[in-house]
Tab-separated table of C-alpha atoms in Angstrom:
chain	number	residue	atom	x	y	z
Y	1	MET	CA	7.218	-3.678	22.652
Y	2	PRO	CA	9.897	-2.024	20.482
Y	3	ASP	CA	9.492	1.675	19.745
Y	4	PHE	CA	7.282	2.227	16.690
Y	5	SER	CA	5.171	5.153	15.548
Y	6	THR	CA	2.065	5.072	17.771
Y	7	ASP	CA	1.923	8.712	18.865
Y	8	ILE	CA	0.077	9.643	15.659
Y	9	PRO	CA	-3.596	9.761	14.644
Y	10	VAL	CA	-5.374	6.644	13.452
Y	11	ARG	CA	-5.949	6.771	9.709
Y	12	LEU	CA	-8.309	4.825	7.466
Y	13	GLY	CA	-7.317	3.605	4.023
Y	14	VAL	CA	-9.757	2.067	1.541
Y	15	GLN	CA	-8.632	-0.376	-1.133
Y	16	LEU	CA	-10.905	-0.184	-4.143
Y	17	ALA	CA	-11.464	-3.762	-5.233
Y	18	PRO	CA	-13.946	-2.345	-7.813
Y	19	GLN	CA	-10.778	-2.071	-9.913
Y	20	HIS	CA	-12.184	-5.384	-11.145
Y	21	HIS	CA	-15.801	-6.108	-12.138
Y	22	ALA	CA	-16.690	-2.424	-12.529
Y	23	SER	CA	-16.603	0.343	-15.116
Y	24	TYR	CA	-14.117	3.180	-14.897
Y	25	ALA	CA	-17.020	5.513	-14.140
Y	26	VAL	CA	-17.810	3.491	-10.997
Y	27	ILE	CA	-14.168	3.699	-9.883
Y	28	ARG	CA	-13.941	7.442	-10.566
Y	29	ASP	CA	-17.173	8.175	-8.700
Y	30	ALA	CA	-16.113	5.998	-5.755
Y	31	VAL	CA	-12.810	7.868	-5.478
Y	32	ALA	CA	-14.629	11.201	-5.360
Y	33	ARG	CA	-17.152	9.993	-2.780
Y	34	LEU	CA	-14.540	8.388	-0.521
Y	35	GLU	CA	-12.408	11.528	-0.521
Y	36	ASP	CA	-15.475	13.602	0.340
Y	37	MET	CA	-16.311	11.186	3.177
Y	38	GLY	CA	-12.939	11.848	4.783
Y	39	VAL	CA	-10.993	8.675	4.002
Y	40	ASP	CA	-7.281	9.275	4.565
Y	41	VAL	CA	-5.701	6.984	1.952
Y	42	LEU	CA	-6.987	5.297	-1.211
Y	43	PHE	CA	-5.387	2.138	-2.563
Y	44	ASP	CA	-5.710	-0.001	-5.653
Y	45	TRP	CA	-3.704	-3.133	-6.466
Y	46	ASP	CA	-1.218	-4.177	-9.133
Y	47	HIS	CA	-2.774	-7.156	-10.900
Y	48	PHE	CA	-3.886	-7.740	-14.462
Y	49	TYR	CA	-6.852	-10.035	-13.755
Y	50	PRO	CA	-9.572	-10.236	-11.100
Y	51	LEU	CA	-8.655	-12.082	-7.926
Y	52	SER	CA	-12.228	-13.158	-7.212
Y	53	GLY	CA	-15.419	-13.707	-9.157
Y	54	ASP	CA	-15.167	-14.207	-12.906
Y	55	PRO	CA	-11.425	-14.659	-13.547
Y	56	ASP	CA	-11.865	-13.044	-16.961
Y	57	GLY	CA	-14.057	-10.187	-15.753
Y	58	THR	CA	-13.394	-6.528	-16.413
Y	59	HIS	CA	-10.203	-5.141	-14.932
Y	60	PHE	CA	-8.042	-2.000	-15.174
Y	61	GLU	CA	-4.278	-1.491	-14.836
Y	62	GLY	CA	-3.217	-0.117	-11.467
Y	63	TRP	CA	-0.541	2.520	-12.201
Y	64	SER	CA	-2.715	4.178	-14.856
Y	65	LEU	CA	-5.482	4.482	-12.270
Y	66	LEU	CA	-3.066	5.999	-9.749
Y	67	ALA	CA	-2.096	8.728	-12.228
Y	68	ALA	CA	-5.782	9.484	-12.772
Y	69	TRP	CA	-6.360	9.632	-9.004
Y	70	ALA	CA	-3.432	12.031	-8.641
Y	71	GLU	CA	-5.194	14.452	-10.967
Y	72	GLN	CA	-8.735	13.809	-9.708
Y	73	THR	CA	-8.183	14.153	-5.964
Y	74	GLU	CA	-7.178	17.128	-3.829
Y	75	ARG	CA	-6.490	15.901	-0.294
Y	76	VAL	CA	-6.338	12.140	0.062
Y	77	GLU	CA	-3.065	10.194	-0.065
Y	78	PHE	CA	-3.019	7.197	-2.397
Y	79	GLY	CA	-0.965	4.321	-3.738
Y	80	ALA	CA	-0.985	0.641	-4.613
Y	81	LEU	CA	-1.521	-2.075	-2.038
Y	82	VAL	CA	0.806	-3.147	-3.480
Y	83	ASN	CA	2.849	-2.585	-6.623
Y	84	CYS	CA	4.497	-5.705	-8.055
Y	85	ASN	CA	8.226	-5.124	-8.398
Y	86	SER	CA	8.523	-7.820	-11.069
Y	87	TYR	CA	6.516	-6.075	-13.757
Y	88	ARG	CA	8.635	-2.972	-14.382
Y	89	ASN	CA	12.265	-1.921	-14.463
Y	90	ALA	CA	13.166	-0.491	-11.034
Y	91	ASP	CA	14.389	2.864	-12.360
Y	92	LEU	CA	11.196	3.179	-14.402
Y	93	GLN	CA	9.173	2.562	-11.230
Y	94	ALA	CA	11.061	5.398	-9.549
Y	95	ASP	CA	10.292	7.733	-12.457
Y	96	MET	CA	6.612	6.742	-12.542
Y	97	ALA	CA	6.302	7.319	-8.802
Y	98	ARG	CA	8.050	10.701	-9.049
Y	99	THR	CA	5.761	11.795	-11.886
Y	100	ILE	CA	2.593	10.796	-10.046
Y	101	ASP	CA	3.953	12.513	-6.937
Y	102	HIS	CA	4.208	15.790	-8.883
Y	103	ILE	CA	0.769	15.383	-10.493
Y	104	SER	CA	-0.740	15.016	-7.022
Y	105	LYS	CA	0.843	18.168	-5.580
Y	106	LYS	CA	-2.176	20.236	-6.677
Y	107	GLY	CA	-1.202	23.474	-4.962
Y	108	GLY	CA	-0.035	21.874	-1.721
Y	109	GLU	CA	3.487	21.833	-0.411
Y	110	THR	CA	4.150	18.241	-1.468
Y	111	GLY	CA	2.622	15.381	-3.399
Y	112	ARG	CA	0.426	12.712	-1.831
Y	113	PHE	CA	1.701	9.494	-3.391
Y	114	ILE	CA	2.669	6.486	-1.242
Y	115	PHE	CA	4.924	3.934	-2.941
Y	116	GLY	CA	3.392	0.659	-1.784
Y	117	THR	CA	5.371	-2.287	-3.128
Y	118	GLY	CA	5.962	-5.995	-2.841
Y	119	SER	CA	7.545	-8.953	-4.580
Y	120	GLY	CA	4.470	-10.342	-6.380
Y	121	TRP	CA	2.650	-13.656	-6.025
Y	122	PHE	CA	-0.214	-14.093	-8.545
Y	123	GLU	CA	1.185	-16.538	-11.085
Y	124	ARG	CA	-1.387	-15.873	-13.791
Y	125	ASP	CA	-0.215	-12.260	-14.068
Y	126	TYR	CA	3.296	-13.484	-14.789
Y	127	ASP	CA	2.316	-16.233	-17.204
Y	128	GLU	CA	-0.143	-14.204	-19.273
Y	129	TYR	CA	2.102	-11.123	-19.534
Y	130	GLY	CA	5.357	-12.970	-20.165
Y	131	TYR	CA	7.211	-12.378	-16.900
Y	132	GLU	CA	9.354	-15.052	-15.269
Y	133	PHE	CA	7.577	-16.231	-12.122
Y	134	GLY	CA	10.640	-17.677	-10.411
Y	135	THR	CA	10.342	-18.521	-6.737
Y	136	ALA	CA	9.210	-16.589	-3.679
Y	137	GLY	CA	12.870	-16.230	-2.728
Y	138	SER	CA	14.027	-14.993	-6.135
Y	139	ARG	CA	11.171	-12.461	-6.275
Y	140	LEU	CA	12.121	-11.123	-2.839
Y	141	ASP	CA	15.765	-10.865	-3.895
Y	142	ALA	CA	14.643	-8.893	-6.942
Y	143	LEU	CA	12.587	-6.610	-4.691
Y	144	ALA	CA	15.626	-5.954	-2.516
Y	145	ALA	CA	17.700	-5.005	-5.553
Y	146	GLY	CA	14.850	-2.944	-6.992
Y	147	LEU	CA	14.288	-0.895	-3.851
Y	148	ALA	CA	17.960	0.050	-3.709
Y	149	ARG	CA	17.817	1.240	-7.315
Y	150	ILE	CA	14.566	3.141	-6.768
Y	151	GLU	CA	15.916	5.023	-3.773
Y	152	ALA	CA	19.121	5.818	-5.680
Y	153	ARG	CA	17.182	7.048	-8.732
Y	154	TRP	CA	14.806	9.466	-6.974
Y	155	PRO	CA	17.360	12.206	-6.136
Y	156	ARG	CA	18.854	11.934	-9.641
Y	157	LEU	CA	15.568	12.738	-11.386
Y	158	ASN	CA	14.906	16.254	-12.671
Y	159	PRO	CA	12.738	17.468	-11.097
Y	160	ALA	CA	13.246	15.383	-7.983
Y	161	PRO	CA	10.183	14.142	-6.064
Y	162	THR	CA	8.327	16.789	-4.056
Y	163	ARG	CA	9.131	14.909	-0.821
Y	164	ASP	CA	10.829	11.774	0.401
Y	165	ILE	CA	8.193	9.492	-1.108
Y	166	PRO	CA	7.028	7.184	1.685
Y	167	ILE	CA	7.514	3.475	1.046
Y	168	LEU	CA	4.988	0.881	2.153
Y	169	ILE	CA	6.056	-2.763	2.103
Y	170	GLY	CA	3.557	-5.582	2.498
Y	171	GLY	CA	4.214	-9.073	3.829
Y	172	LYS	CA	5.268	-10.914	6.951
Y	173	GLY	CA	8.168	-13.218	6.043
Y	174	GLU	CA	10.739	-12.851	8.788
Y	175	GLN	CA	14.003	-13.579	6.975
Y	176	LYS	CA	13.655	-11.386	3.887
Y	177	THR	CA	10.463	-9.293	3.844
Y	178	LEU	CA	10.761	-7.903	7.361
Y	179	ARG	CA	14.420	-7.140	6.788
Y	180	LEU	CA	13.397	-5.060	3.778
Y	181	VAL	CA	10.816	-3.349	5.982
Y	182	ALA	CA	13.543	-2.515	8.497
Y	183	ARG	CA	15.827	-1.222	5.747
Y	184	HIS	CA	13.422	0.770	3.566
Y	185	ALA	CA	9.848	1.113	4.795
Y	186	ASP	CA	7.905	4.024	6.243
Y	187	TYR	CA	4.833	1.752	6.492
Y	188	TRP	CA	4.637	-1.979	7.139
Y	189	HIS	CA	1.378	-3.581	6.011
Y	190	SER	CA	0.202	-7.075	6.890
Y	191	PHE	CA	-2.843	-9.163	7.764
Y	192	VAL	CA	-1.336	-10.679	10.909
Y	193	SER	CA	-3.415	-11.045	14.062
Y	194	PRO	CA	-3.061	-8.829	17.138
Y	195	GLU	CA	-1.484	-11.815	18.905
Y	196	GLU	CA	1.187	-12.168	16.199
Y	197	LEU	CA	2.081	-8.493	15.988
Y	198	PRO	CA	4.411	-8.198	19.000
Y	199	HIS	CA	6.616	-11.006	17.680
Y	200	LYS	CA	6.705	-9.573	14.148
Y	201	LEU	CA	7.523	-6.112	15.470
Y	202	ASP	CA	10.333	-7.573	17.533
Y	203	VAL	CA	11.720	-9.220	14.390
Y	204	ILE	CA	11.600	-5.877	12.556
Y	205	ALA	CA	13.322	-4.170	15.487
Y	206	ARG	CA	16.126	-6.757	15.495
Y	207	HIS	CA	16.608	-6.340	11.742
Y	208	ALA	CA	16.561	-2.556	12.170
Y	209	GLU	CA	19.301	-2.747	14.774
Y	210	LYS	CA	21.498	-4.589	12.285
Y	211	GLU	CA	20.578	-2.062	9.590
Y	212	GLN	CA	21.316	0.806	12.014
Y	213	ARG	CA	17.828	2.126	11.353
Y	214	ASP	CA	15.630	3.911	13.889
Y	215	THR	CA	12.138	2.385	13.605
Y	216	ALA	CA	10.426	5.079	15.686
Y	217	ASP	CA	8.880	6.512	12.501
Y	218	LEU	CA	7.632	3.178	11.086
Y	219	VAL	CA	3.825	3.167	10.806
Y	220	ILE	CA	2.133	-0.204	11.324
Y	221	SER	CA	-0.718	-0.984	8.910
Y	222	ASN	CA	-3.270	-3.797	8.934
Y	223	GLU	CA	-6.532	-4.872	7.279
Y	224	LEU	CA	-10.066	-4.463	8.670
Y	225	LYS	CA	-12.136	-6.534	6.241
Y	226	SER	CA	-14.010	-9.362	8.013
Y	227	ARG	CA	-12.843	-8.039	11.385
Y	228	THR	CA	-14.919	-6.729	14.267
Y	229	GLU	CA	-14.515	-3.523	16.228
Y	230	GLY	CA	-13.030	-5.617	19.010
Y	231	ASP	CA	-10.429	-6.960	16.576
Y	232	ALA	CA	-9.624	-3.410	15.509
Y	233	ASP	CA	-9.282	-2.310	19.134
Y	234	ALA	CA	-6.810	-5.140	19.715
Y	235	LEU	CA	-4.831	-4.181	16.609
Y	236	PHE	CA	-4.753	-0.589	17.831
Y	237	ASP	CA	-3.485	-1.705	21.236
Y	238	ALA	CA	-0.776	-3.721	19.430
Y	239	GLY	CA	0.442	-0.592	17.622
Y	240	VAL	CA	-1.495	-0.396	14.325
Y	241	ARG	CA	-2.230	3.171	13.199
Y	242	LEU	CA	-3.134	2.766	9.524
Y	243	PHE	CA	-6.180	0.559	9.048
Y	244	THR	CA	-7.151	-0.529	5.533
Y	245	LEU	CA	-10.547	-1.697	4.360
Y	246	GLY	CA	-11.042	-3.595	1.121
Y	247	VAL	CA	-14.366	-2.833	-0.558
Y	248	SER	CA	-15.861	-4.796	-3.436
Y	249	GLY	CA	-17.793	-3.501	-6.386
Y	250	PRO	CA	-19.518	-2.462	-8.402
Y	251	ASP	CA	-21.991	-2.003	-5.502
Y	252	ILE	CA	-19.740	-0.553	-2.803
Y	253	ASP	CA	-20.801	-0.703	0.828
Y	254	PHE	CA	-20.186	2.929	1.723
Y	255	GLY	CA	-22.010	2.318	4.990
Y	256	ALA	CA	-19.166	0.062	6.142
Y	257	VAL	CA	-16.684	2.797	5.280
Y	258	GLN	CA	-18.714	5.298	7.290
Y	259	ARG	CA	-18.803	2.975	10.323
Y	260	TRP	CA	-15.028	2.602	10.289
Y	261	LEU	CA	-14.592	6.345	9.845
Y	262	ALA	CA	-16.662	6.812	13.007
Y	263	TRP	CA	-14.462	4.271	14.800
Y	264	ARG	CA	-11.351	6.130	13.604
Y	265	ASP	CA	-12.720	9.435	14.843
Y	266	ALA	CA	-13.572	7.949	18.230
Y	267	LYS	CA	-10.016	6.627	18.570
Y	268	ASN	CA	-8.614	10.037	17.709
Y	269	GLY	CA	-10.870	11.626	20.320
């Protein structure tokens, strides 16, 4: 297998699907409880409508929540899984990320924001909010252009970000998405199976060679929902070190989070 970042602790991220079908109070209380439980990373998503249940149910905007989490939390890292590049000017995204990064510093040496991003896919978001949906290819091309602008904007901001803000890119397309991973990402997130991972990692490594990028620091991320401990063990053996768990609300199964925290701790020995 190509050289990727496996000599690091296993971490658990929780994506708060209560962003839909729940009050803000439920979201705020869940964030506090999950940080107290020892979760490593908290994620929301960047959609304008629920993705399951009542399509017109309650829902809150993702970047506004991230700014609130930056102020509310003290230790946990956080970000979107994932931001939609299509919805905001790229330089504005850079400025928003930098601002949230500073809000989250909270007395530490650096901020805790992870810039998770992708090209977008949920057509209703585009149609209802007046964005051009385009094609999967055109959205990926826009993401490529946007990431270059974002990385160029960060050092020009005053003040600059507190750290090199880590970039997480989601997706598995081999021609465009994984090339962007090789070029820009600190984290690669997907839902691919343990059997698929070696091939996908080889594709990233081949892209990285062309990009003259060392992938030794790339952290592999994958989803736990609906998977067994045996599945997670296989993902670990394939190189995954950030495991994410989507939880639904408003009645969150904190017991499931606790079980996966125990699995994480056992892996870290």
